[in-house]
Coordinates of N, CA, C and O in Angstrom, one line a residue:
X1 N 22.7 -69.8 -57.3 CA 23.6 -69.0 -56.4 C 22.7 -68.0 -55.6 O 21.8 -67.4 -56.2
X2 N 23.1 -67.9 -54.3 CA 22.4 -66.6 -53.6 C 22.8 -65.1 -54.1 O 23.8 -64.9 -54.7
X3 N 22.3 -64.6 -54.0 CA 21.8 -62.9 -54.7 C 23.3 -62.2 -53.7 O 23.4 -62.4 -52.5
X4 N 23.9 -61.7 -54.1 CA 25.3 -60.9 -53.0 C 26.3 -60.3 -53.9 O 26.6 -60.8 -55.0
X5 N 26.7 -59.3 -53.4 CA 27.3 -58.3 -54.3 C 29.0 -59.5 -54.5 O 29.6 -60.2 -53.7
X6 N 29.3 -59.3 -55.8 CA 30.2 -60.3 -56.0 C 30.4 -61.1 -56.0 O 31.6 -61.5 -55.7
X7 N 29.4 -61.6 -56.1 CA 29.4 -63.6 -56.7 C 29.7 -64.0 -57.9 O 30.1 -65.2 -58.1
X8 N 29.6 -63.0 -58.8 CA 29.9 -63.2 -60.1 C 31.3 -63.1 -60.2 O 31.9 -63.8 -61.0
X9 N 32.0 -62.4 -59.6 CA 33.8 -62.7 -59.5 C 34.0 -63.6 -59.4 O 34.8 -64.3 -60.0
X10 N 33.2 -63.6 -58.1 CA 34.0 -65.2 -57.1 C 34.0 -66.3 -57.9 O 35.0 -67.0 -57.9
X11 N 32.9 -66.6 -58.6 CA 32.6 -67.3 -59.6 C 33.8 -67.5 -60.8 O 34.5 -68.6 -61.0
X12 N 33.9 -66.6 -61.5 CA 35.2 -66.3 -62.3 C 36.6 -66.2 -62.1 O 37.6 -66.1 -62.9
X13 N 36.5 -66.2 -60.4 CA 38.3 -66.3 -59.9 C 38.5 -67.9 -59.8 O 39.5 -68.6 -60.2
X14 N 37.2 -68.3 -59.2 CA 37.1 -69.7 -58.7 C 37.3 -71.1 -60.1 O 37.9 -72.1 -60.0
X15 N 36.7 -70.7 -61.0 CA 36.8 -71.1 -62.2 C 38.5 -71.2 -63.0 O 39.0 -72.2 -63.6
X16 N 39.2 -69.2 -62.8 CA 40.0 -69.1 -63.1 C 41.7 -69.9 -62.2 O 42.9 -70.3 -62.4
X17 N 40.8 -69.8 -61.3 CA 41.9 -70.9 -60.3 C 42.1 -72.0 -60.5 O 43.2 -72.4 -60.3
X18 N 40.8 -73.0 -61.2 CA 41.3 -74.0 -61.7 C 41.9 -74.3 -62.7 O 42.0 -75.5 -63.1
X19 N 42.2 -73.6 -63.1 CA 42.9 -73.8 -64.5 C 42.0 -73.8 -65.7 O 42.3 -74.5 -66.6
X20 N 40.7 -72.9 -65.8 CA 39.7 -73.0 -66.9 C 39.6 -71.9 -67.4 O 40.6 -71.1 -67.6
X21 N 38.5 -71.8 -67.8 CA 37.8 -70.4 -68.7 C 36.4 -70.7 -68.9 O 35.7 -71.6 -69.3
X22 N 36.2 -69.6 -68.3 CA 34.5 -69.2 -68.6 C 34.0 -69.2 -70.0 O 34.6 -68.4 -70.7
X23 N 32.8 -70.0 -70.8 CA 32.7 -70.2 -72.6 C 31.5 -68.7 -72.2 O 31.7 -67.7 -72.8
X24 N 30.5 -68.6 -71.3 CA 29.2 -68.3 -71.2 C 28.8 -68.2 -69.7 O 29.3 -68.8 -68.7
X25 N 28.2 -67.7 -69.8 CA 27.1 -67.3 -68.3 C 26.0 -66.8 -68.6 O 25.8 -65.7 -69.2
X26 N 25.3 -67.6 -68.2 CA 23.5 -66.8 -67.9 C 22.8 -67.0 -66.9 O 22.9 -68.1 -66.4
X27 N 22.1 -66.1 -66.4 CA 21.7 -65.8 -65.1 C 20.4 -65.4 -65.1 O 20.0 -64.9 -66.1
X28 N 19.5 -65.6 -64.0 CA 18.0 -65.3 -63.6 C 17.6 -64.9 -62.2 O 17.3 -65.6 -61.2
X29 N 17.8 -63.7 -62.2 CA 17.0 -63.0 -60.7 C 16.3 -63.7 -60.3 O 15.5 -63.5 -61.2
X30 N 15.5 -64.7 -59.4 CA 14.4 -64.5 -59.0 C 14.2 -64.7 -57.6 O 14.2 -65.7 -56.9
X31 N 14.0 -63.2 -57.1 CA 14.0 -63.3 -56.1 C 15.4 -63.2 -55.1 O 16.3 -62.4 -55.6
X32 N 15.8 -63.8 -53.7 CA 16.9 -63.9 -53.9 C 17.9 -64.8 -54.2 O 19.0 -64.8 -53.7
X33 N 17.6 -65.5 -55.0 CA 17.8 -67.1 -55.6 C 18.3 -66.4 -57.3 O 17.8 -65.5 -57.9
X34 N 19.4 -67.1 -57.9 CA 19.5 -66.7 -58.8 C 20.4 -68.0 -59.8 O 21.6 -68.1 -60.1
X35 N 19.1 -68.8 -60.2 CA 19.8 -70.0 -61.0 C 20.6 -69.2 -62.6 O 20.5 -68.3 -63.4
X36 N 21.5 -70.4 -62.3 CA 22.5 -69.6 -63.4 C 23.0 -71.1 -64.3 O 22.8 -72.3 -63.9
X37 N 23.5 -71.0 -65.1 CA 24.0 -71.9 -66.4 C 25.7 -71.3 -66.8 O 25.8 -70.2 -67.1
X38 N 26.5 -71.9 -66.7 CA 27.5 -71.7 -67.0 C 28.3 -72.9 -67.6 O 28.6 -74.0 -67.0
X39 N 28.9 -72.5 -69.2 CA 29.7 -73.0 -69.9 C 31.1 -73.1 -69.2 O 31.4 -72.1 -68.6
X40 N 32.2 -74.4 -69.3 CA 33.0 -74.0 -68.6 C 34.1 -74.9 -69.2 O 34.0 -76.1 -69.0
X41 N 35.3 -74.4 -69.9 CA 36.1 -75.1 -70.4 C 36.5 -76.2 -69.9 O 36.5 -75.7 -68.8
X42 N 36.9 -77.5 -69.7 CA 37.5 -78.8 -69.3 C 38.2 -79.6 -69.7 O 37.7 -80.0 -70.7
X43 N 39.5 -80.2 -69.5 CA 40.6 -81.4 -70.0 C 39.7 -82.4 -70.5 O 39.5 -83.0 -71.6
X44 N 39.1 -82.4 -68.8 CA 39.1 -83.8 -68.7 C 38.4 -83.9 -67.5 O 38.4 -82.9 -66.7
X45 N 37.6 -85.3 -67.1 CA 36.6 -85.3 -65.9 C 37.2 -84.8 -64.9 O 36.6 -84.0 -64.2
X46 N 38.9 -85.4 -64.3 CA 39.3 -85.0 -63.4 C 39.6 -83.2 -63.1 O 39.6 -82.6 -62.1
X47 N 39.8 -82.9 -64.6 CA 39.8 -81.1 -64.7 C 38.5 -80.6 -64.2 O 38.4 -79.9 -63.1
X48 N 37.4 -81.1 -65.1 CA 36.2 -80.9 -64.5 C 35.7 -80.8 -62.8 O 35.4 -79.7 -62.4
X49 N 35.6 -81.6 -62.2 CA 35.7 -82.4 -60.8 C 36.7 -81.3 -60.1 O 36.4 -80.9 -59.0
X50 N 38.0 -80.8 -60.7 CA 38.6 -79.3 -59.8 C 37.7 -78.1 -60.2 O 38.1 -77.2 -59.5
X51 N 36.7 -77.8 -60.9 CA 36.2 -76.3 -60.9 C 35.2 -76.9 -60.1 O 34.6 -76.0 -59.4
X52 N 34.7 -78.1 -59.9 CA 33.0 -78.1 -59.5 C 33.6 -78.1 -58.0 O 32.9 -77.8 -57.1
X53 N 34.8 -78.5 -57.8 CA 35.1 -78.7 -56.5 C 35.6 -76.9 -55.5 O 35.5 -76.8 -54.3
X54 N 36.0 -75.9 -56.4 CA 36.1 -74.5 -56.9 C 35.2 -73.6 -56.6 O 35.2 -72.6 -56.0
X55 N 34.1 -74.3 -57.2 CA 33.1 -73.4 -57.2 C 32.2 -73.7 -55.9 O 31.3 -73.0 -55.6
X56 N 32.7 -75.1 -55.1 CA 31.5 -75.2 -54.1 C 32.4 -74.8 -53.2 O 31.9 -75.2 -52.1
X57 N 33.0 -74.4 -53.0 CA 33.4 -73.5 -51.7 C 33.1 -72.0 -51.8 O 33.3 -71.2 -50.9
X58 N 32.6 -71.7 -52.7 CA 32.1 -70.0 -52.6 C 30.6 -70.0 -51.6 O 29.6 -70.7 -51.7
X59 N 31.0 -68.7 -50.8 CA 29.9 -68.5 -50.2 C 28.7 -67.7 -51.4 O 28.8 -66.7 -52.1
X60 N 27.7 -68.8 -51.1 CA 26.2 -68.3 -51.5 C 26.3 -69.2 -52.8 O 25.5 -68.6 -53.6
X61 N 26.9 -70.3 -53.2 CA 26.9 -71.3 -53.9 C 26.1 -72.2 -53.6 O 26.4 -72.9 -52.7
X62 N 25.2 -72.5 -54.2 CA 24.3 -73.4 -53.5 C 24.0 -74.9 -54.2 O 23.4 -75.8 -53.6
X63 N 24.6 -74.9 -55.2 CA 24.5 -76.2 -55.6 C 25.3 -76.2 -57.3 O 25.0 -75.4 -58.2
X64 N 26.0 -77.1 -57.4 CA 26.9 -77.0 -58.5 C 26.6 -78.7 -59.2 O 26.5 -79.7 -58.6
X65 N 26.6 -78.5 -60.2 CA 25.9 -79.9 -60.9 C 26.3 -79.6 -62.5 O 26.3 -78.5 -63.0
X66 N 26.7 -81.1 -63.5 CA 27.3 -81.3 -64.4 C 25.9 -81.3 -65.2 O 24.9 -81.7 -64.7
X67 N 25.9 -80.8 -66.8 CA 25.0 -81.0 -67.3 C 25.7 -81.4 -68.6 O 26.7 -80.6 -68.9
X68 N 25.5 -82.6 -69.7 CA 26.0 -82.2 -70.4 C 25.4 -81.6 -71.4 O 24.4 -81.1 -71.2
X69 N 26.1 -81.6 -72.8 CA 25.9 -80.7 -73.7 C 25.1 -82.2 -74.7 O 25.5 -83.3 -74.7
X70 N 23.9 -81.6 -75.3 CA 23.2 -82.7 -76.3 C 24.4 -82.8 -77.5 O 25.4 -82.2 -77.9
X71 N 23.9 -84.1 -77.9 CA 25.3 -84.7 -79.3 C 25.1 -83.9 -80.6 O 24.1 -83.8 -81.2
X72 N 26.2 -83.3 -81.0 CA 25.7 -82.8 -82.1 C 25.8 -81.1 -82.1 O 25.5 -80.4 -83.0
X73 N 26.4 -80.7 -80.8 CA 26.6 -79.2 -80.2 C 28.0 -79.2 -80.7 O 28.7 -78.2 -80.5

């Protein structure tokens, strides 16, 4: 995500709009680039697929991508 005062809301309305909940967030200054990791409750793929769809309309979003969790978490 780009560096801008309230992204981290937008982020948590955008999430909260879809019908989710934030588990975690972690974040890394660098610069004005600020890769970030976020846990994020889901039904189901199509649940999933509404927050990633959520979160890419925020300005200074720059790229939203599924990671999963290793087996055994």
């Amino acid at each position: 995500i780009e560096e801008r005062k309230n992204i981290l809301r937008d982020v948590a309305d955008a999430v909260a709009k879809a019908d989710s909940n934030l588990r975690s967030v972690g974040l890394e200054n660098i610069g004005r680039a600020t890769p970030g990791h976020l846990v994020v409750e889901v039904k189901n793929i199509a649940h999933l697929a509404r927050v990633i769809k959520e979160l890419k309309k925020i300005k200074g979003v720059v790229e939203v991508e599924r990671v999963s969790e290793p087996e055994g978490d």
